[in-house]
Tab-separated table of N, CA and C in Angstrom:
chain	number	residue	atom	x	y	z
A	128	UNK	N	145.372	177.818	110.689
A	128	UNK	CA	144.397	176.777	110.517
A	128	UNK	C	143.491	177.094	109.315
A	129	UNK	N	142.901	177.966	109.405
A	129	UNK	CA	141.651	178.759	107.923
A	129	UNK	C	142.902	178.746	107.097
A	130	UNK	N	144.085	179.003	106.915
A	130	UNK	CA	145.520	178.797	105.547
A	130	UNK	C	145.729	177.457	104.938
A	131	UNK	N	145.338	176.864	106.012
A	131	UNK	CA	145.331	175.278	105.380
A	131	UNK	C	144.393	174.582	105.124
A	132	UNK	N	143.436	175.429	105.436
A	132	UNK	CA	141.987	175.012	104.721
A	132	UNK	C	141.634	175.453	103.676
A	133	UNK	N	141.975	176.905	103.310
A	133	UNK	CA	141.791	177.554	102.209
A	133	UNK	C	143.193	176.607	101.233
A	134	UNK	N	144.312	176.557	101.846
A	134	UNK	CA	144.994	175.572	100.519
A	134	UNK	C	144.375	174.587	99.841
A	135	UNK	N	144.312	173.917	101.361
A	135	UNK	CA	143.510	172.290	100.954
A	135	UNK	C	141.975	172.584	99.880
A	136	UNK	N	141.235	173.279	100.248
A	136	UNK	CA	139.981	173.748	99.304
A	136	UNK	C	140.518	173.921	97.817
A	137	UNK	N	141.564	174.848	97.817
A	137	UNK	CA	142.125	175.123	96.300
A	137	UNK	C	142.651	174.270	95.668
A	138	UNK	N	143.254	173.341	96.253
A	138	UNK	CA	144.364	171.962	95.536
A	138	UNK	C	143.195	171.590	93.897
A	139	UNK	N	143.931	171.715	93.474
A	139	UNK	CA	143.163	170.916	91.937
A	139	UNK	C	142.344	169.519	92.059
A	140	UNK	N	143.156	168.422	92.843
A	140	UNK	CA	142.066	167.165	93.181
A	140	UNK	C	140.565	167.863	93.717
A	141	UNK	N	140.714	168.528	94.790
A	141	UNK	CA	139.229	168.877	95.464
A	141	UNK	C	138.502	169.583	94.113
A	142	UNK	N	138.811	170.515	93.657
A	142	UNK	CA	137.941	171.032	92.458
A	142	UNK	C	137.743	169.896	91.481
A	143	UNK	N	138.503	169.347	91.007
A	143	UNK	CA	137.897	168.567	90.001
A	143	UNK	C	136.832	167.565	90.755
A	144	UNK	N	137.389	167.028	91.973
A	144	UNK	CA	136.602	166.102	92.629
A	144	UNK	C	134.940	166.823	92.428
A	145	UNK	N	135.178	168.215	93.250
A	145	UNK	CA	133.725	168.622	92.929
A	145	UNK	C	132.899	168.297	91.712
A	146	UNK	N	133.524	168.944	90.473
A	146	UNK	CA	133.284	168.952	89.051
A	146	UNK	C	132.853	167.799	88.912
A	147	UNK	N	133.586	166.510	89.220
A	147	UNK	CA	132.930	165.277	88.915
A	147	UNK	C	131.963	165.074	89.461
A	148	UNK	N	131.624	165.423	90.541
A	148	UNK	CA	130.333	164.950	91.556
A	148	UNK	C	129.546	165.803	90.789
A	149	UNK	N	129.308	167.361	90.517
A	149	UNK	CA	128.310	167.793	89.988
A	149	UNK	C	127.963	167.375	88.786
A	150	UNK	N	128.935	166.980	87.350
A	150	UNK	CA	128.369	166.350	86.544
A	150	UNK	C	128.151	164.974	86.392
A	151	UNK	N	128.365	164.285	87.450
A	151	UNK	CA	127.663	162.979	87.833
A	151	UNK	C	126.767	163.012	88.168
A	152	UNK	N	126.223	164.277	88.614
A	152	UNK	CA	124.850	164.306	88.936
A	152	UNK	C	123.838	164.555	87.720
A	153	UNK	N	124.384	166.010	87.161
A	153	UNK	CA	123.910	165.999	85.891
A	153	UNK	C	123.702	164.807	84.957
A	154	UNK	N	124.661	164.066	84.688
A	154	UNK	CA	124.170	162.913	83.797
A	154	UNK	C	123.534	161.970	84.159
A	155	UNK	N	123.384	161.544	85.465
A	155	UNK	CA	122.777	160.084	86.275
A	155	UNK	C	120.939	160.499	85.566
A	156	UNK	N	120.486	161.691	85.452
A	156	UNK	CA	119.024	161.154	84.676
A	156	UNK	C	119.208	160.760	83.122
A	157	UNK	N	119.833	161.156	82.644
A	157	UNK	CA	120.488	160.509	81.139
A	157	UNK	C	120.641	159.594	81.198
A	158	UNK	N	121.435	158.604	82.474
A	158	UNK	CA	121.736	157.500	82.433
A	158	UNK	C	120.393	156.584	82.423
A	159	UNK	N	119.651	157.421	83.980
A	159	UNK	CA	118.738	156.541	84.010
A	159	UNK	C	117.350	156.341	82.852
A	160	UNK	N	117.596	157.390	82.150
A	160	UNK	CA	116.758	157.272	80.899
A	160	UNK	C	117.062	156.208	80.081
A	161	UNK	N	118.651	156.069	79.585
A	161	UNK	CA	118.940	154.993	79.058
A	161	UNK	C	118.579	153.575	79.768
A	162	UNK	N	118.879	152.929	80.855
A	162	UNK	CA	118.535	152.086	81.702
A	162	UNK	C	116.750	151.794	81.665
A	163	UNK	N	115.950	152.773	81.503
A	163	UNK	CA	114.713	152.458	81.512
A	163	UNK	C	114.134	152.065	79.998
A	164	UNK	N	115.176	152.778	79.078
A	164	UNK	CA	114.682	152.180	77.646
A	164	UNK	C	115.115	150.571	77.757
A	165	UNK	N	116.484	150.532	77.540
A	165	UNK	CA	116.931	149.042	77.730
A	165	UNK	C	115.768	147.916	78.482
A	166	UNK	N	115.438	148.658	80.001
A	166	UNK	CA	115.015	147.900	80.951
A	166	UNK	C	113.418	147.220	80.261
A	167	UNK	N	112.822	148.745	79.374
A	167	UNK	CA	111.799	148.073	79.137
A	167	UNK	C	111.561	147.451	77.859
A	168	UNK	N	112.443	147.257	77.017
A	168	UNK	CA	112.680	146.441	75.915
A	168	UNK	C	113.260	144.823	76.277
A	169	UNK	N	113.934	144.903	77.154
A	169	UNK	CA	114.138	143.346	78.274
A	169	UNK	C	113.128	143.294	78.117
A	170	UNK	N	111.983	144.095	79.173
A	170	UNK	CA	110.837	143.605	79.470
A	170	UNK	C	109.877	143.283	79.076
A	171	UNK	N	109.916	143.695	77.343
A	171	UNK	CA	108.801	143.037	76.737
A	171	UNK	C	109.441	142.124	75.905
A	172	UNK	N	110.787	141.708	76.126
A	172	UNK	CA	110.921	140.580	75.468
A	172	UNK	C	110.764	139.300	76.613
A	173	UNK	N	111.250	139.425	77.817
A	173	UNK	CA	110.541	138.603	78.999
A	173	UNK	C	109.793	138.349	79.594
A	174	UNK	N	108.739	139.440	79.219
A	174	UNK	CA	107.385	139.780	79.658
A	174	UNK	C	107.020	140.100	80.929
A	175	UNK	N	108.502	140.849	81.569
A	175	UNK	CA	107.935	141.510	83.011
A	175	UNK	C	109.133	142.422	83.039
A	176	UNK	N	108.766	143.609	83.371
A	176	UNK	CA	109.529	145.041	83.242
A	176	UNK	C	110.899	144.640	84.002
A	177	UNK	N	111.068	144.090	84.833
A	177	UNK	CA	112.562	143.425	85.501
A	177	UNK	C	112.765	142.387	85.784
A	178	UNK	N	113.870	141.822	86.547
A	178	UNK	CA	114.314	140.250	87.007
A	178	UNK	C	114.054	140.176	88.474
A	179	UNK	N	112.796	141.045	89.402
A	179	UNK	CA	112.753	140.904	90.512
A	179	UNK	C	112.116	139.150	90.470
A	180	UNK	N	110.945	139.048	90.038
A	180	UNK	CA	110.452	137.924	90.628
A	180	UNK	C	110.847	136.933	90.074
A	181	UNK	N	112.311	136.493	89.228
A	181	UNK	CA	112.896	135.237	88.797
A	181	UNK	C	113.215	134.559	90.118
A	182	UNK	N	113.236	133.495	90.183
A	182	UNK	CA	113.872	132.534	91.157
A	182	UNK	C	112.926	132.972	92.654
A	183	UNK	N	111.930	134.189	92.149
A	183	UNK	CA	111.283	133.816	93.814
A	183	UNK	C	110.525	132.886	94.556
A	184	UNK	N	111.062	132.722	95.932
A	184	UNK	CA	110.340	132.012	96.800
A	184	UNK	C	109.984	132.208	98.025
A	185	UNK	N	109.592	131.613	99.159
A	185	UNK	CA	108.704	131.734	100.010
A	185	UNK	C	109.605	130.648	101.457
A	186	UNK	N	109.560	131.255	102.258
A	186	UNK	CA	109.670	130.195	103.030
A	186	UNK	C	108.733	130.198	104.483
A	187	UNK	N	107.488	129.043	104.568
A	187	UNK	CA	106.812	128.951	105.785
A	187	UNK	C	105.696	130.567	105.648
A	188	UNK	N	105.210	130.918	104.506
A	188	UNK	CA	104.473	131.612	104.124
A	188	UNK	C	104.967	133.246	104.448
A	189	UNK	N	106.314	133.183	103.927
A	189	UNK	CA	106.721	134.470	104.724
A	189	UNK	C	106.863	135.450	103.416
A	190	UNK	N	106.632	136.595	103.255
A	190	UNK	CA	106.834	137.507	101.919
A	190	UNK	C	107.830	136.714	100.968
A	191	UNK	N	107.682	136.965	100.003
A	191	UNK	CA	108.658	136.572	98.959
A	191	UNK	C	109.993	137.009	99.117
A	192	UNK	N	110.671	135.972	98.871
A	192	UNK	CA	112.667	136.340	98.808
A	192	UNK	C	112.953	136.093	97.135
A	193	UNK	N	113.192	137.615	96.906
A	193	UNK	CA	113.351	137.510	95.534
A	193	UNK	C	114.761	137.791	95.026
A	194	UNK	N	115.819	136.433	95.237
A	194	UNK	CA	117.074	136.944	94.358
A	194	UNK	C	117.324	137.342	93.219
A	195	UNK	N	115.894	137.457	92.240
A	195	UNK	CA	116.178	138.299	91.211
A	195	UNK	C	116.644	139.551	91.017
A	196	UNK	N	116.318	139.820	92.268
A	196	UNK	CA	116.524	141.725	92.075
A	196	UNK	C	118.007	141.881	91.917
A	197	UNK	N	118.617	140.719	92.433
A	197	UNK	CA	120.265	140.661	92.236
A	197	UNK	C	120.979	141.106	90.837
A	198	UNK	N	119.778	140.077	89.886
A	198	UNK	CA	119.999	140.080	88.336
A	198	UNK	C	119.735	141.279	87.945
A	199	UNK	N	118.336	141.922	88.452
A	199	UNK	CA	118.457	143.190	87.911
A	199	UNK	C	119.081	144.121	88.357
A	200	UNK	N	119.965	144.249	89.171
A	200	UNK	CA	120.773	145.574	89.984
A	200	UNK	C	122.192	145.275	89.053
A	201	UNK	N	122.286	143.761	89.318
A	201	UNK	CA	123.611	143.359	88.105
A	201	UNK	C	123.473	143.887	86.969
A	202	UNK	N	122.185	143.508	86.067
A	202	UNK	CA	122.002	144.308	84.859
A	202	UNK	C	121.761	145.856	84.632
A	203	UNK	N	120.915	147.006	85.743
A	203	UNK	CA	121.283	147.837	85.540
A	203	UNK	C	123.051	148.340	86.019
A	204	UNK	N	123.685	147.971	86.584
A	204	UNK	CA	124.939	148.095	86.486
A	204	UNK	C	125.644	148.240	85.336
A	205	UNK	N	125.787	147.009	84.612
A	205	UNK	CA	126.247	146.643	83.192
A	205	UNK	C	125.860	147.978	82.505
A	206	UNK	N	124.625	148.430	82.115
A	206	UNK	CA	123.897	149.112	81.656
A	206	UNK	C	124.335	150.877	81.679
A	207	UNK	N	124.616	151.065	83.194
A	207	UNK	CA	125.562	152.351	83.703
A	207	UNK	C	126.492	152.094	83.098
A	208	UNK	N	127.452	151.109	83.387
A	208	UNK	CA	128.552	151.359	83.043
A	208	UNK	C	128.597	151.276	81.680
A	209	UNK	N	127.963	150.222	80.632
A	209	UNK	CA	127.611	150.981	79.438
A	209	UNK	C	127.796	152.147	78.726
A	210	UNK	N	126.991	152.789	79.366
A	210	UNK	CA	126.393	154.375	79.028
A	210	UNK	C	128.043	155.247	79.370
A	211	UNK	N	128.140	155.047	80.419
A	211	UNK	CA	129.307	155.661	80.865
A	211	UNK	C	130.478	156.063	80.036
A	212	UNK	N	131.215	154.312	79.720
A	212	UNK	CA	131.928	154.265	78.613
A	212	UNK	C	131.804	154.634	77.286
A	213	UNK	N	130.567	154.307	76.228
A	213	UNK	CA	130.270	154.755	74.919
A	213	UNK	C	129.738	156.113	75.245
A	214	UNK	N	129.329	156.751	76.044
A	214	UNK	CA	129.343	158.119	75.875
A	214	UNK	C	130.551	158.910	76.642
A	215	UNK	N	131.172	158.764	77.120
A	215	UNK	CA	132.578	159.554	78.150
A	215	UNK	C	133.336	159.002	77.894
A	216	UNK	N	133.858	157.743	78.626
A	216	UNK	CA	135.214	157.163	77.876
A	216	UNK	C	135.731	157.177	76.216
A	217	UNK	N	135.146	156.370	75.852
A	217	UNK	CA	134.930	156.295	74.497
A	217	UNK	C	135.483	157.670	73.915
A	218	UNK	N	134.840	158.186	73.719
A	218	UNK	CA	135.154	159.498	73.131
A	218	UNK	C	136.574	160.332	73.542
A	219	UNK	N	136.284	160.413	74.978
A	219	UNK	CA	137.399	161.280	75.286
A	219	UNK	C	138.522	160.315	74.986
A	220	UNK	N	138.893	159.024	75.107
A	220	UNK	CA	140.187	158.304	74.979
A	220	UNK	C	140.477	159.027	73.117
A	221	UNK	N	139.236	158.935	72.445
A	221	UNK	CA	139.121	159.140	70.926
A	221	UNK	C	139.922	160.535	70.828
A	222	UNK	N	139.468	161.528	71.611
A	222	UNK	CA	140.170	162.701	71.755
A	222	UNK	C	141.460	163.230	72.250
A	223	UNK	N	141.598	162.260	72.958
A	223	UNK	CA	142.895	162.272	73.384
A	223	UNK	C	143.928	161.667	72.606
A	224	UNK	N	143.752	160.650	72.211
A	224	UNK	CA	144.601	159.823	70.951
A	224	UNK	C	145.002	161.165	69.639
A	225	UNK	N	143.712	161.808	69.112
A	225	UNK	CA	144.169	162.548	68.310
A	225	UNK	C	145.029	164.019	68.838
A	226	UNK	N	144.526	164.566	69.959
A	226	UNK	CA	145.413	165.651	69.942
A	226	UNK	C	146.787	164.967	70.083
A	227	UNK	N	147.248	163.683	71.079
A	227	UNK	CA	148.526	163.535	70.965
A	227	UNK	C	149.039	163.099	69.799
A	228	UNK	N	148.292	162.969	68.826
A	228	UNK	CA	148.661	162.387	67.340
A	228	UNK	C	149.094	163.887	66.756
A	229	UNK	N	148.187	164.591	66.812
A	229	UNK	CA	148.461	165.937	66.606
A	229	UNK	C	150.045	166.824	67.021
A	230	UNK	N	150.260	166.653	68.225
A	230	UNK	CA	151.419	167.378	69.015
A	230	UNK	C	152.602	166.747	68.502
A	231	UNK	N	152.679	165.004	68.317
A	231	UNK	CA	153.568	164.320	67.692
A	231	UNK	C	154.193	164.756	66.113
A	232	UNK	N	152.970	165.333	65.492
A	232	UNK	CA	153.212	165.561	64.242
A	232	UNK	C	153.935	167.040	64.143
A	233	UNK	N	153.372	167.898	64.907
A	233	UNK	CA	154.105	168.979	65.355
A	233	UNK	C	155.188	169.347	65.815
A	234	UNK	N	155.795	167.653	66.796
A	234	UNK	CA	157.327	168.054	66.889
A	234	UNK	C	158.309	167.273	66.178
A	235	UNK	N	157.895	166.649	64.593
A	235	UNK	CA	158.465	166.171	63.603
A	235	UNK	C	159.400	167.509	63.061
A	236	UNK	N	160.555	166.972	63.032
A	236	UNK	CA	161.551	168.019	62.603
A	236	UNK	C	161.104	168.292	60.951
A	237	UNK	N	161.083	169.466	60.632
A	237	UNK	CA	161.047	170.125	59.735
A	237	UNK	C	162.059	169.658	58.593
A	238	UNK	N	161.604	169.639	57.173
A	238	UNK	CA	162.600	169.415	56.139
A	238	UNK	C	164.051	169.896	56.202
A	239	UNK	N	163.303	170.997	56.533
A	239	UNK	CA	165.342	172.022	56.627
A	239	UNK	C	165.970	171.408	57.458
A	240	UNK	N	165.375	171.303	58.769
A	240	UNK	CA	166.075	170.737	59.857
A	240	UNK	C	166.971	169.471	59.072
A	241	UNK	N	166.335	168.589	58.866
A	241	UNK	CA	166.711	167.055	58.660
A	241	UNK	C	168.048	167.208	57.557
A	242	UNK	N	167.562	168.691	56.586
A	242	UNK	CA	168.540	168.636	55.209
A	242	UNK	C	169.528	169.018	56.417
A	243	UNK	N	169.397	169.854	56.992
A	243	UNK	CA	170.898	170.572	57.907
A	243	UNK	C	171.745	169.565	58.526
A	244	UNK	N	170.659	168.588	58.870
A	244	UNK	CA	171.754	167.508	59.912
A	244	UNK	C	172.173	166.671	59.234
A	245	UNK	N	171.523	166.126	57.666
A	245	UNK	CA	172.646	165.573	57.087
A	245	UNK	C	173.804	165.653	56.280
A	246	UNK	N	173.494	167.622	55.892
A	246	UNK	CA	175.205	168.443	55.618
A	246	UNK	C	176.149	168.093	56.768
A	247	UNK	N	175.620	168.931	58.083
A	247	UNK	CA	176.701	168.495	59.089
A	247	UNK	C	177.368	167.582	59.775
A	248	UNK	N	176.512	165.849	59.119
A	248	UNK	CA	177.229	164.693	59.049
A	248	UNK	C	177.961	164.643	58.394
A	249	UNK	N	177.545	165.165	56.851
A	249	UNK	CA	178.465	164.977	55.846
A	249	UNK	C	179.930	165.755	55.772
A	250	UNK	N	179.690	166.800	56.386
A	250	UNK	CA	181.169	167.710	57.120
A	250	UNK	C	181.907	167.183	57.996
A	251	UNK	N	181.218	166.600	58.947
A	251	UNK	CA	182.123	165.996	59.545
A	251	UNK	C	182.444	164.588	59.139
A	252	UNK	N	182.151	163.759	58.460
A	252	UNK	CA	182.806	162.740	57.689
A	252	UNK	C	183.811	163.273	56.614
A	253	UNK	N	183.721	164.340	56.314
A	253	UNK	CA	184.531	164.616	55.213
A	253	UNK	C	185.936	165.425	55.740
A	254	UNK	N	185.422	165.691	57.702
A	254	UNK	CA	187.016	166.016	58.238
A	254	UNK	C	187.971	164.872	58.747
């Protein structure tokens, strides 16, 4: 039982899984730094730091029902995922494109090679 726990612990998904959770943690105040610049540049172009109190109303004098907050949970969303992509995706797809551009170029046959294989066409056309 502890053999198949200690496997299961070691498997590569669970570690990376970890890895991601800890630097998801690490970056989520980065993120939310970005999100609060954005948020408050919205906000002084709308003239209120978020979209809670758009569309609010009242019914029979009861606290406010504010479906704005919808807009703004929608917009910081957008905003994460933003950040996410132009700083992580982005890049790493960028990095990845070149090393395999790289490895490709690396298993381009060599001049000699290419001269060799078209003597030994030419030998054997000429038997």
């Amino acid at each position: 039982m502890l053999k198949g726990f200690k496997d299961f612990i070691a498997q590569g998904n669970v570690l990376e899984l970890a890895v991601a959770v800890i630097i998801g943690g690490a970056f989520a105040p980065i993120v939310q730094a970005i999100t609060d610049v954005i948020m408050g540049i919205i906000g002084a172009v709308v003239k209120q730091p978020n979209f809670n109190s758009v569309l609010q109303f009242s019914i029979n004098g009861s606290d406010p029902i504010q479906p704005g907050t919808i807009i703004t949970a929608v917009v910081n969303f957008l905003l994460v995922a933003a950040a996410v992509y132009f700083c992580v995706v982005a890049p790493m797809n960028k990095l990845t494109a070149r090393l395999k551009k790289e490895e490709e170029e690396a298993a381009e046959p060599t001049d000699v090679e290419v001269l060799t294989e078209i003597r030994d066409l030419i030998k054997q056309q000429q038997s």
